[in-house]
Amino acid sequence: MRTAYKALAASVIGAVMLAAVAGCGGQPLTYREEGTLGGGVLGAGTGAIIGAAVGHPAAGAAIGGGLGALGGLAVGNAMQNQQVQQQQTQDQISQQQQQIEQQRRDLEMMRNQQQTE
């Protein structure tokens, strides 16, 4: 069981180092990156525990980390795509509101011109 704790500690340390390197760019992590990192850490921890039960904690951590990272990537990717879609929708709404406001101003100007004629 002691080997499982070592494998779990190694995976957590690796994840922290990866997060530190990713954070060095000065930009926050994307949903895709967060999902991959979180899934990898959870998968590695779970894999290490399961692997320890069968006598191969390092292999369990590696397999679990890989599978967890793939799952986290899928979830993070879906979240990031949803965020992009929401931003596009918000941009379209904003653009339409600007067009409506411009049309209101144009109508008001036309009314003022008709009244002065």
Coordinates of C-alpha atoms in Angstrom, one line a residue:
M1 CA 0.0 0.0 0.0
R2 CA 3.0 2.3 0.6
T3 CA 3.8 2.1 -3.1
A4 CA 0.3 3.3 -3.9
Y5 CA 0.8 6.4 -1.8
K6 CA 4.1 7.1 -3.6
A7 CA 2.5 6.7 -7.0
L8 CA -0.4 9.0 -5.9
A9 CA 2.1 11.6 -4.5
A10 CA 4.1 11.4 -7.7
S11 CA 1.0 12.0 -9.8
V12 CA -0.1 15.0 -7.7
I13 CA 3.4 16.5 -7.8
G14 CA 3.4 16.0 -11.6
A15 CA 0.1 17.7 -11.9
V16 CA 1.1 20.6 -9.7
M17 CA 4.3 21.0 -11.8
L18 CA 2.2 20.9 -15.0
A19 CA -0.2 23.5 -13.6
A20 CA 2.8 25.7 -12.6
V21 CA 4.3 25.5 -16.1
A22 CA 1.0 26.1 -17.8
G23 CA 0.4 29.1 -15.5
C24 CA 3.8 30.6 -16.3
G25 CA 2.3 32.0 -19.5
G26 CA 0.5 34.6 -17.5
Q27 CA -2.9 33.5 -18.9
P28 CA -5.5 31.5 -17.0
L29 CA -6.0 27.9 -18.0
T30 CA -8.8 27.2 -20.5
Y31 CA -11.6 24.9 -19.7
R32 CA -10.0 22.3 -21.9
E33 CA -6.7 22.6 -20.0
E34 CA -8.4 22.5 -16.6
G35 CA -10.4 19.5 -17.6
T36 CA -7.4 17.6 -18.9
L37 CA -5.4 18.4 -15.8
G38 CA -8.1 17.6 -13.3
G39 CA -9.1 14.4 -15.1
G40 CA -5.4 13.3 -15.2
V41 CA -4.9 13.9 -11.5
L42 CA -8.1 12.1 -10.5
G43 CA -7.5 9.3 -12.9
A44 CA -3.9 8.8 -11.7
G45 CA -4.9 8.8 -8.1
T46 CA -7.7 6.4 -8.7
G47 CA -5.5 4.2 -10.9
A48 CA -2.8 4.2 -8.2
I49 CA -5.2 3.0 -5.6
I50 CA -6.7 0.3 -7.9
G51 CA -3.2 -0.7 -9.1
A52 CA -2.0 -1.1 -5.6
A53 CA -4.7 -3.6 -5.0
V54 CA -3.4 -5.8 -7.8
G55 CA 0.3 -5.1 -7.0
H56 CA 1.0 -2.5 -9.8
P57 CA 0.3 1.0 -8.5
A58 CA 2.6 2.8 -11.0
A59 CA 1.0 1.1 -14.0
G60 CA -2.4 1.8 -12.5
A61 CA -1.5 5.5 -12.0
A62 CA -0.2 5.7 -15.6
I63 CA -3.3 4.1 -17.1
G64 CA -5.7 5.9 -14.9
G65 CA -4.0 9.2 -15.5
G66 CA -4.1 8.7 -19.3
L67 CA -7.8 7.7 -19.2
G68 CA -8.7 10.5 -16.8
A69 CA -6.9 13.1 -18.9
L70 CA -8.8 11.9 -22.0
G71 CA -12.1 12.1 -20.1
G72 CA -11.2 15.5 -18.7
L73 CA -10.2 16.7 -22.1
A74 CA -13.6 15.7 -23.5
V75 CA -15.5 17.5 -20.7
G76 CA -13.3 20.5 -20.8
N77 CA -13.5 20.7 -24.6
A78 CA -17.3 20.6 -24.4
M79 CA -17.3 23.4 -21.8
Q80 CA -15.0 25.5 -23.8
N81 CA -17.0 25.1 -27.0
Q82 CA -20.1 26.1 -25.0
Q83 CA -18.4 29.2 -23.7
V84 CA -17.3 30.1 -27.3
Q85 CA -20.8 29.7 -28.5
Q86 CA -22.3 31.8 -25.7
Q87 CA -19.8 34.5 -26.4
Q88 CA -20.7 34.5 -30.1
T89 CA -24.4 34.7 -29.2
Q90 CA -23.7 37.6 -26.9
D91 CA -21.7 39.4 -29.6
Q92 CA -24.6 39.0 -32.0
I93 CA -27.0 40.3 -29.5
S94 CA -24.8 43.3 -28.8
Q95 CA -24.4 44.0 -32.5
Q96 CA -28.2 43.8 -33.0
Q97 CA -28.8 46.2 -30.1
Q98 CA -26.4 48.7 -31.7
Q99 CA -28.3 48.4 -35.0
I100 CA -31.6 48.9 -33.3
E101 CA -30.3 52.0 -31.5
Q102 CA -29.0 53.4 -34.8
Q103 CA -32.3 52.8 -36.5
R104 CA -34.1 54.6 -33.6
R105 CA -31.8 57.5 -34.1
D106 CA -32.4 57.5 -37.8
L107 CA -36.2 57.4 -37.3
E108 CA -36.1 60.2 -34.8
M109 CA -34.0 62.3 -37.2
M110 CA -36.5 61.6 -40.0
R111 CA -39.4 62.6 -37.8
N112 CA -37.7 65.8 -36.9
Q113 CA -37.1 66.6 -40.5
Q114 CA -40.8 66.0 -41.4
Q115 CA -41.9 68.3 -38.6
T116 CA -39.7 71.1 -39.7
E117 CA -40.9 70.9 -43.3

